[in-house]
Amino acid sequence: MAEIQMALDSLDFDATMALAEQVAPYVDILEIGTPCIKYNGLKLVKALKAAHPDKKILVDLKTMDAGEYEATPFFEAGGDICTVLGASDEATMKGVIKAANANNSEAQIDLIGVEDKTAVAKQAAANGAHIIGVHTGLDAQAAGQTPFEDLTTITGLGLNVKVSVAGGINKDTIQSCVKAGAAIVVVGAAIYGAPSPAESAKELRALVDAA
Amino acid sequence: MAEIQMALDSLDFDATMALAEQVAPYVDILEIGTPCIKYNGLKLVKALKAAHPDKKILVDLKTMDAGEYEATPFFEAGGDICTVLGASDEATMKGVIKAANANNSEAQIDLIGVEDKTAVAKQAAANGAHIIGVHTGLDAQAAGQTPFEDLTTITGLGLNVKVSVAGGINKDTIQSCVKAGAAIVVVGAAIYGAPSPAESAKELRALVDAA
């Protein structure tokens, strides 16, 4: 059964908490987006975990350096998953994996911007990463790019890690992501941009469960 | 005259403010390190700018996506310089440059983890970046790497941008960085790890001014 991850991309603390409240019944993972964590800081992790102890909290740190140092407090504050860039030094990725294991949590290697995604995915799996994130960023989406071809490539490697996919996924594409082997599908604008985020999340939940 | 940038790498809000107070008389730029901004959020930018209106504040966002969206509030809050990763999409870098220009501030392209540093530096300069950051990260420093060869390569390009250098710089290497053409030298551990951060900053100031 694939998990749904809701990307909380607002900057505002209260708006983020309110959106999480609306969609929580239908999603498995609440993601604090990168701009949101930089804007609000650690206290948002604590608040979101306190409000939703039954959900996984992903902190999209996109760590580029000082892996263990940067990620440790976010795991300790209640983050179940922290992300680290596949574009970072291997030692940085290892640092976040180490911090995750020390806190009985998970490290996700984000392949955004990585040229040789297959090589980094294999390296990450060998180093014990828990999740590989196939990810077309917002700026690349604006230029028309999608994550679907990369998803097939990465799941096709048959690595012993979960694969997550993000990048403009909506009701027309979410089932094909699950069928392509994604263990986690990330949805953002398709939910928070909908007239009713809760209704949209409910619809996506049904689609994922039926895929 | 080269500028000195002090990297505030603590996570603690009060410790960061206290260290800035100690070293401010001897440095030009106060840098909120990446782990520090993620931990504390936007309010630290406002507090640091309010306490030091005569200093430039660099927010080391290391932005990887959603450039304009992520950087804009940090410029608006008083950040004079925000960083964006050279490993990011060109559109992301352009977004941070746009946000900088809209706020009469500066965008720094951080070359950490970039394979073809010359190509990215040239592209960044052509896109109107204000500063190119030559940067050996903490995890790479731990593996024995230094930024000095890259500094010579990048300043040797003769691009119309300021070049900043970071990566374990101390009293033994700071003058050679200035002589190699660095407009900004970043110091972290050599100051905050010293018995007296203020004395160390004062000593480094004298070395830079005499270079």
Short mmCIF file of C-alpha atoms in Angstrom, two decimals:
data_model
loop_
_atom_site.label_atom_id
_atom_site.label_comp_id
_atom_site.label_asym_id
_atom_site.label_seq_id
_atom_site.Cartn_x
_atom_site.Cartn_y
_atom_site.Cartn_z
CA MET A 1 0.00 0.00 0.00
CA ALA A 2 1.56 3.28 -1.10
CA GLU A 3 1.72 6.19 1.32
CA ILE A 4 0.59 9.72 0.53
CA GLN A 5 2.82 12.59 1.61
CA MET A 6 1.31 16.07 1.83
CA ALA A 7 3.76 18.87 1.05
CA LEU A 8 3.06 21.86 3.29
CA ASP A 9 4.55 24.62 1.17
CA SER A 10 3.14 27.72 2.83
CA LEU A 11 5.44 29.95 4.84
CA ASP A 12 2.87 30.91 7.47
CA PHE A 13 2.91 28.91 10.70
CA ASP A 14 -0.83 29.00 11.36
CA ALA A 15 -1.78 28.32 7.73
CA THR A 16 0.54 25.30 7.75
CA MET A 17 -1.01 23.92 10.92
CA ALA A 18 -4.52 24.53 9.57
CA LEU A 19 -3.83 22.81 6.25
CA ALA A 20 -2.31 19.82 8.03
CA GLU A 21 -5.45 19.56 10.15
CA GLN A 22 -7.67 19.51 7.06
CA VAL A 23 -5.78 16.81 5.16
CA ALA A 24 -4.48 14.62 7.99
CA PRO A 25 -7.32 12.08 7.83
CA TYR A 26 -6.34 11.18 4.28
CA VAL A 27 -2.55 11.23 4.24
CA ASP A 28 0.24 9.26 5.91
CA ILE A 29 3.10 11.76 5.95
CA LEU A 30 3.01 15.49 6.67
CA GLU A 31 5.92 17.24 4.95
CA ILE A 32 7.26 20.55 6.19
CA GLY A 33 8.53 22.11 2.95
CA THR A 34 12.03 23.57 2.71
CA PRO A 35 11.01 27.25 2.58
CA CYS A 36 8.59 26.58 5.45
CA ILE A 37 11.19 25.05 7.78
CA LYS A 38 13.71 27.81 7.05
CA TYR A 39 11.04 30.43 7.73
CA ASN A 40 9.62 28.89 10.91
CA GLY A 41 12.41 26.85 12.42
CA LEU A 42 12.37 23.82 14.69
CA LYS A 43 9.30 24.80 16.67
CA LEU A 44 7.07 23.91 13.73
CA VAL A 45 8.30 20.30 13.84
CA LYS A 46 7.40 20.07 17.51
CA ALA A 47 3.99 21.67 16.99
CA LEU A 48 3.09 19.50 14.02
CA LYS A 49 4.16 16.29 15.77
CA ALA A 50 2.22 17.24 18.89
CA ALA A 51 -0.90 17.88 16.83
CA HIS A 52 -0.49 14.71 14.74
CA PRO A 53 1.34 12.06 16.79
CA ASP A 54 -0.14 9.32 14.57
CA LYS A 55 1.32 10.77 11.35
CA LYS A 56 4.87 10.66 10.10
CA ILE A 57 6.51 14.10 9.92
CA LEU A 58 8.96 14.67 7.07
CA VAL A 59 11.27 17.66 7.44
CA ASP A 60 12.45 18.66 3.98
CA LEU A 61 15.80 20.00 5.14
CA LYS A 62 17.50 19.35 1.77
CA THR A 63 20.74 19.22 3.73
CA MET A 64 23.89 20.03 1.72
CA ASP A 65 26.59 19.97 4.41
CA ALA A 66 27.16 19.12 8.06
CA GLY A 67 24.70 16.27 7.74
CA GLU A 68 24.65 14.77 11.19
CA TYR A 69 24.87 18.15 12.92
CA GLU A 70 22.05 19.71 10.95
CA ALA A 71 19.63 16.78 10.98
CA THR A 72 20.00 15.52 14.55
CA PRO A 73 17.88 18.19 16.30
CA PHE A 74 15.09 17.77 13.76
CA PHE A 75 14.93 14.02 14.36
CA GLU A 76 15.03 14.66 18.10
CA ALA A 77 12.18 17.16 17.80
CA GLY A 78 9.88 14.60 16.24
CA GLY A 79 10.86 14.39 12.60
CA ASP A 80 10.34 10.84 11.32
CA ILE A 81 12.09 11.51 8.01
CA CYS A 82 14.67 14.17 7.09
CA THR A 83 15.90 14.78 3.57
CA VAL A 84 19.49 15.26 2.40
CA LEU A 85 20.54 16.25 -1.10
CA GLY A 86 21.93 13.63 -3.42
CA ALA A 87 24.05 16.49 -4.76
CA SER A 88 25.86 16.68 -1.42
CA ASP A 89 29.09 15.01 -0.38
CA GLU A 90 28.75 11.29 0.39
CA ALA A 91 29.89 12.05 3.95
CA THR A 92 26.97 14.46 4.34
CA MET A 93 24.47 11.80 3.30
CA LYS A 94 26.10 9.29 5.63
CA GLY A 95 25.80 11.84 8.44
CA VAL A 96 22.04 12.18 7.99
CA ILE A 97 21.63 8.39 7.75
CA LYS A 98 23.61 8.06 10.99
CA ALA A 99 21.43 10.67 12.70
CA ALA A 100 18.29 8.90 11.45
CA ASN A 101 19.41 5.53 12.77
CA ALA A 102 20.35 7.05 16.12
CA ASN A 103 16.77 8.29 16.43
CA ASN A 104 14.98 5.23 15.03
CA SER A 105 13.94 7.40 12.07
CA GLU A 106 14.57 7.58 8.32
CA ALA A 107 16.83 9.47 5.93
CA GLN A 108 15.68 10.33 2.43
CA ILE A 109 18.19 11.06 -0.33
CA ASP A 110 16.64 13.69 -2.62
CA LEU A 111 17.78 13.25 -6.23
CA ILE A 112 16.75 16.80 -7.23
CA GLY A 113 19.45 18.30 -9.44
CA VAL A 114 21.56 15.13 -9.50
CA GLU A 115 23.02 14.35 -12.92
CA ASP A 116 23.73 10.62 -12.53
CA LYS A 117 20.67 9.61 -10.51
CA THR A 118 21.29 5.89 -10.90
CA ALA A 119 24.77 6.11 -9.44
CA VAL A 120 23.68 8.21 -6.48
CA ALA A 121 20.66 5.97 -5.82
CA LYS A 122 22.86 2.86 -5.78
CA GLN A 123 25.41 4.56 -3.52
CA ALA A 124 22.66 5.74 -1.16
CA ALA A 125 21.13 2.29 -0.91
CA ALA A 126 24.54 0.76 -0.24
CA ASN A 127 25.06 3.34 2.52
CA GLY A 128 21.80 2.39 4.21
CA ALA A 129 19.52 5.22 3.13
CA HIS A 130 15.90 4.44 3.92
CA ILE A 131 14.20 6.33 1.09
CA ILE A 132 15.28 7.59 -2.35
CA GLY A 133 13.36 10.65 -3.49
CA VAL A 134 12.77 11.12 -7.22
CA HIS A 135 11.99 14.80 -7.38
CA THR A 136 11.34 17.39 -10.06
CA GLY A 137 11.52 20.73 -8.28
CA LEU A 138 9.07 23.60 -8.56
CA ASP A 139 11.40 25.66 -10.75
CA ALA A 140 11.97 22.69 -13.09
CA GLN A 141 8.23 21.95 -13.17
CA ALA A 142 7.67 25.52 -14.31
CA ALA A 143 9.92 24.68 -17.26
CA GLY A 144 7.75 21.66 -18.10
CA GLN A 145 9.75 18.85 -16.53
CA THR A 146 8.18 15.82 -14.82
CA PRO A 147 9.53 13.02 -12.57
CA PHE A 148 7.88 10.06 -14.28
CA GLU A 149 10.73 8.80 -16.45
CA ASP A 150 13.19 9.05 -13.55
CA LEU A 151 10.75 7.16 -11.32
CA THR A 152 10.68 4.20 -13.68
CA THR A 153 14.46 4.24 -13.92
CA ILE A 154 14.98 4.26 -10.16
CA THR A 155 12.32 1.70 -9.22
CA GLY A 156 13.69 -0.44 -12.05
CA LEU A 157 16.99 -0.74 -10.22
CA GLY A 158 15.35 -3.01 -7.67
CA LEU A 159 17.23 -1.48 -4.74
CA ASN A 160 16.32 -2.38 -1.19
CA VAL A 161 14.94 1.08 -0.38
CA LYS A 162 11.58 2.78 -0.60
CA VAL A 163 11.19 5.14 -3.55
CA SER A 164 9.33 8.41 -3.15
CA VAL A 165 8.18 10.56 -6.06
CA ALA A 166 7.44 14.29 -6.11
CA GLY A 167 6.85 16.89 -8.79
CA GLY A 168 3.39 18.10 -9.71
CA ILE A 169 1.57 14.82 -9.05
CA ASN A 170 -2.22 15.06 -9.33
CA LYS A 171 -5.28 12.84 -9.74
CA ASP A 172 -4.39 12.08 -13.36
CA THR A 173 -0.91 10.80 -12.59
CA ILE A 174 -0.99 9.43 -9.04
CA GLN A 175 -2.09 5.90 -9.92
CA SER A 176 0.57 5.47 -12.56
CA CYS A 177 3.17 6.49 -9.96
CA VAL A 178 1.98 3.76 -7.62
CA LYS A 179 1.95 1.24 -10.44
CA ALA A 180 5.50 2.28 -11.36
CA GLY A 181 6.61 1.23 -7.90
CA ALA A 182 6.51 4.38 -5.81
CA ALA A 183 6.12 3.55 -2.11
CA ILE A 184 5.43 7.21 -1.32
CA VAL A 185 3.66 9.72 -3.58
CA VAL A 186 4.05 13.38 -2.71
CA VAL A 187 1.22 15.75 -3.42
CA GLY A 188 1.28 19.50 -2.93
CA ALA A 189 -0.51 21.93 -5.23
CA ALA A 190 -3.11 19.33 -6.29
CA ILE A 191 -4.35 19.45 -2.68
CA TYR A 192 -3.58 22.93 -1.36
CA GLY A 193 -4.57 24.55 -4.65
CA ALA A 194 -7.94 22.77 -4.74
CA PRO A 195 -11.20 24.50 -3.72
CA SER A 196 -11.44 21.96 -0.89
CA PRO A 197 -8.08 20.54 0.17
CA ALA A 198 -9.80 17.90 2.29
CA GLU A 199 -11.98 16.73 -0.60
CA SER A 200 -8.98 16.61 -2.92
CA ALA A 201 -6.95 14.62 -0.38
CA LYS A 202 -9.86 12.20 0.09
CA GLU A 203 -10.11 11.68 -3.67
CA LEU A 204 -6.36 11.08 -3.99
CA ARG A 205 -6.48 8.62 -1.07
CA ALA A 206 -9.14 6.59 -2.87
CA LEU A 207 -7.14 6.61 -6.09
CA VAL A 208 -3.98 5.43 -4.34
CA ASP A 209 -5.76 2.70 -2.44
CA ALA A 210 -7.38 1.47 -5.66
CA ALA A 211 -4.19 1.49 -7.70
CA MET B 1 39.92 45.94 0.93
CA ALA B 2 38.65 42.43 1.54
CA GLU B 3 35.70 41.87 3.81
CA ILE B 4 35.60 39.38 6.67
CA GLN B 5 32.49 37.23 7.05
CA MET B 6 31.85 35.56 10.39
CA ALA B 7 30.04 32.22 10.13
CA LEU B 8 27.65 31.83 13.05
CA ASP B 9 27.37 28.05 13.14
CA SER B 10 25.75 27.50 16.52
CA LEU B 11 22.13 26.34 16.68
CA ASP B 12 21.27 28.29 19.81
CA PHE B 13 19.58 31.66 19.33
CA ASP B 14 21.13 33.39 22.33
CA ALA B 15 24.60 31.96 21.72
CA THR B 16 24.44 33.18 18.13
CA MET B 17 23.45 36.68 19.18
CA ALA B 18 26.16 36.72 21.85
CA LEU B 19 28.91 35.59 19.48
CA ALA B 20 27.85 38.20 16.91
CA GLU B 21 28.10 40.88 19.59
CA GLN B 22 31.64 39.79 20.48
CA VAL B 23 33.02 39.77 16.95
CA ALA B 24 31.01 42.54 15.28
CA PRO B 25 33.65 45.26 15.78
CA TYR B 26 36.10 43.30 13.65
CA VAL B 27 34.01 41.83 10.84
CA ASP B 28 31.95 43.15 7.92
CA ILE B 29 29.41 40.40 7.37
CA LEU B 30 27.54 38.32 9.94
CA GLU B 31 26.55 34.96 8.45
CA ILE B 32 23.65 32.96 9.80
CA GLY B 33 24.78 29.41 9.00
CA THR B 34 22.47 26.94 7.28
CA PRO B 35 21.76 24.71 10.30
CA CYS B 36 21.22 27.86 12.38
CA ILE B 37 18.61 29.38 10.05
CA LYS B 38 16.73 26.09 9.72
CA TYR B 39 16.72 25.72 13.49
CA ASN B 40 15.71 29.29 14.36
CA GLY B 41 13.80 30.60 11.38
CA LEU B 42 13.27 34.11 10.08
CA LYS B 43 13.12 35.81 13.45
CA LEU B 44 16.89 35.42 13.85
CA VAL B 45 17.47 37.51 10.71
CA LYS B 46 15.34 40.30 12.12
CA ALA B 47 17.00 40.14 15.53
CA LEU B 48 20.53 40.11 14.14
CA LYS B 49 19.84 43.01 11.76
CA ALA B 50 18.20 45.02 14.56
CA ALA B 51 21.23 44.47 16.79
CA HIS B 52 23.75 45.19 14.01
CA PRO B 53 22.22 47.62 11.49
CA ASP B 54 25.70 48.66 10.34
CA LYS B 55 26.74 45.11 9.39
CA LYS B 56 25.74 43.08 6.38
CA ILE B 57 23.70 39.99 7.25
CA LEU B 58 24.25 36.90 5.09
CA VAL B 59 21.58 34.22 5.32
CA ASP B 60 23.12 30.94 4.23
CA LEU B 61 19.90 29.49 2.83
CA LYS B 62 21.70 27.19 0.34
CA THR B 63 18.51 27.30 -1.68
CA MET B 64 17.96 24.30 -4.00
CA ASP B 65 14.49 25.04 -5.39
CA ALA B 66 11.76 27.67 -5.48
CA GLY B 67 14.44 30.36 -5.52
CA GLU B 68 12.43 33.57 -5.57
CA TYR B 69 9.77 32.23 -3.19
CA GLU B 70 12.22 30.99 -0.61
CA ALA B 71 14.64 33.91 -0.61
CA THR B 72 12.26 36.87 -0.81
CA PRO B 73 11.12 36.92 2.85
CA PHE B 74 14.72 36.66 4.05
CA PHE B 75 15.76 39.67 1.99
CA GLU B 76 12.68 41.53 3.21
CA ALA B 77 13.54 40.67 6.82
CA GLY B 78 16.93 42.34 6.55
CA GLY B 79 19.18 39.85 4.82
CA ASP B 80 21.75 41.67 2.69
CA ILE B 81 23.00 38.50 1.01
CA CYS B 82 21.26 35.14 0.53
CA THR B 83 22.97 32.05 -0.87
CA VAL B 84 21.68 29.67 -3.52
CA LEU B 85 23.32 26.41 -4.53
CA GLY B 86 25.27 26.27 -7.76
CA ALA B 87 24.02 22.67 -7.89
CA SER B 88 20.45 23.94 -8.32
CA ASP B 89 18.52 24.53 -11.51
CA GLU B 90 19.53 27.68 -13.40
CA ALA B 91 15.96 28.96 -12.89
CA THR B 92 16.39 28.63 -9.11
CA MET B 93 19.55 30.74 -9.18
CA LYS B 94 17.85 33.32 -11.38
CA GLY B 95 14.96 33.45 -8.90
CA VAL B 96 17.25 34.30 -6.00
CA ILE B 97 19.07 36.91 -8.11
CA LYS B 98 15.70 38.45 -8.99
CA ALA B 99 14.65 38.52 -5.34
CA ALA B 100 17.97 40.13 -4.41
CA ASN B 101 17.64 42.84 -7.01
CA ALA B 102 14.05 43.54 -5.96
CA ASN B 103 15.34 44.22 -2.46
CA ASN B 104 18.53 46.10 -3.35
CA SER B 105 20.49 43.17 -1.95
CA GLU B 106 22.87 40.48 -3.20
CA ALA B 107 22.69 36.85 -4.29
CA GLN B 108 25.60 34.50 -3.74
CA ILE B 109 26.01 31.34 -5.81
CA ASP B 110 27.57 28.68 -3.59
CA LEU B 111 29.80 26.31 -5.55
CA ILE B 112 29.78 23.62 -2.84
CA GLY B 113 29.38 20.21 -4.43
CA VAL B 114 29.45 21.57 -8.00
CA GLU B 115 31.48 19.44 -10.40
CA ASP B 116 32.18 21.96 -13.16
CA LYS B 117 32.75 25.05 -11.03
CA THR B 118 34.09 27.15 -13.89
CA ALA B 119 30.98 26.60 -16.01
CA VAL B 120 28.61 27.42 -13.17
CA ALA B 121 30.61 30.49 -12.16
CA LYS B 122 30.54 31.83 -15.72
CA GLN B 123 26.82 31.14 -16.03
CA ALA B 124 26.12 32.79 -12.68
CA ALA B 125 28.08 35.89 -13.63
CA ALA B 126 26.25 36.11 -16.95
CA ASN B 127 22.95 35.86 -15.05
CA GLY B 128 23.87 38.79 -12.81
CA ALA B 129 24.87 37.00 -9.62
CA HIS B 130 26.57 39.37 -7.21
CA ILE B 131 28.92 36.95 -5.46
CA ILE B 132 30.41 33.55 -6.29
CA GLY B 133 31.17 31.45 -3.23
CA VAL B 134 34.09 29.04 -3.39
CA HIS B 135 33.28 26.69 -0.57
CA THR B 136 34.66 23.49 0.89
CA GLY B 137 31.98 22.22 3.24
CA LEU B 138 32.47 21.00 6.79
CA ASP B 139 32.04 17.35 5.82
CA ALA B 140 34.58 17.72 2.98
CA GLN B 141 36.99 19.56 5.30
CA ALA B 142 36.80 16.62 7.66
CA ALA B 143 38.08 14.53 4.74
CA GLY B 144 41.03 16.88 4.28
CA GLN B 145 39.83 19.04 1.41
CA THR B 146 40.54 22.77 1.12
CA PRO B 147 39.16 25.59 -1.08
CA PHE B 148 42.45 27.18 -2.12
CA GLU B 149 42.97 25.64 -5.55
CA ASP B 150 39.36 26.36 -6.53
CA LEU B 151 39.75 29.95 -5.35
CA THR B 152 42.66 30.55 -7.70
CA THR B 153 40.74 28.95 -10.56
CA ILE B 154 37.63 31.08 -10.03
CA THR B 155 39.35 34.41 -9.43
CA GLY B 156 41.53 33.64 -12.45
CA LEU B 157 38.44 33.74 -14.67
CA GLY B 158 38.30 37.51 -14.24
CA LEU B 159 34.51 37.55 -13.97
CA ASN B 160 32.69 40.73 -12.99
CA VAL B 161 31.56 39.38 -9.62
CA LYS B 162 32.94 39.32 -6.12
CA VAL B 163 34.49 36.01 -5.06
CA SER B 164 33.99 34.71 -1.55
CA VAL B 165 35.98 31.85 -0.05
CA ALA B 166 35.04 29.54 2.81
CA GLY B 167 36.38 26.31 4.21
CA GLY B 168 38.52 26.19 7.31
CA ILE B 169 40.29 29.53 6.80
CA ASN B 170 42.49 30.61 9.69
CA LYS B 171 45.31 33.01 10.50
CA ASP B 172 47.81 30.96 8.52
CA THR B 173 45.79 31.04 5.28
CA ILE B 174 43.71 34.21 5.35
CA GLN B 175 46.30 36.50 3.78
CA SER B 176 46.93 34.15 0.87
CA CYS B 177 43.18 34.11 0.19
CA VAL B 178 43.10 37.89 -0.04
CA LYS B 179 46.18 37.87 -2.27
CA ALA B 180 44.51 35.25 -4.50
CA GLY B 181 41.71 37.72 -5.15
CA ALA B 182 39.02 36.89 -2.59
CA ALA B 183 36.79 39.89 -1.93
CA ILE B 184 35.23 38.14 1.05
CA VAL B 185 36.95 35.68 3.38
CA VAL B 186 34.73 33.56 5.58
CA VAL B 187 35.94 32.53 9.01
CA GLY B 188 34.13 30.24 11.40
CA ALA B 189 35.92 27.80 13.69
CA ALA B 190 39.11 29.91 13.76
CA ILE B 191 37.08 32.53 15.62
CA TYR B 192 34.38 30.67 17.51
CA GLY B 193 36.77 27.90 18.48
CA ALA B 194 39.36 30.32 19.87
CA PRO B 195 39.78 30.97 23.61
CA SER B 196 38.73 34.58 22.90
CA PRO B 197 36.60 34.96 19.76
CA ALA B 198 36.98 38.74 19.91
CA GLU B 199 40.78 38.55 20.11
CA SER B 200 40.89 36.07 17.24
CA ALA B 201 38.61 38.26 15.11
CA LYS B 202 40.77 41.29 15.87
CA GLU B 203 43.91 39.42 14.84
CA LEU B 204 42.31 38.21 11.58
CA ARG B 205 41.10 41.76 10.85
CA ALA B 206 44.67 43.03 11.14
CA LEU B 207 45.96 40.27 8.88
CA VAL B 208 43.35 41.00 6.21
CA ASP B 209 43.96 44.72 6.30
CA ALA B 210 47.69 44.18 5.97
CA ALA B 211 47.44 41.70 3.10
#
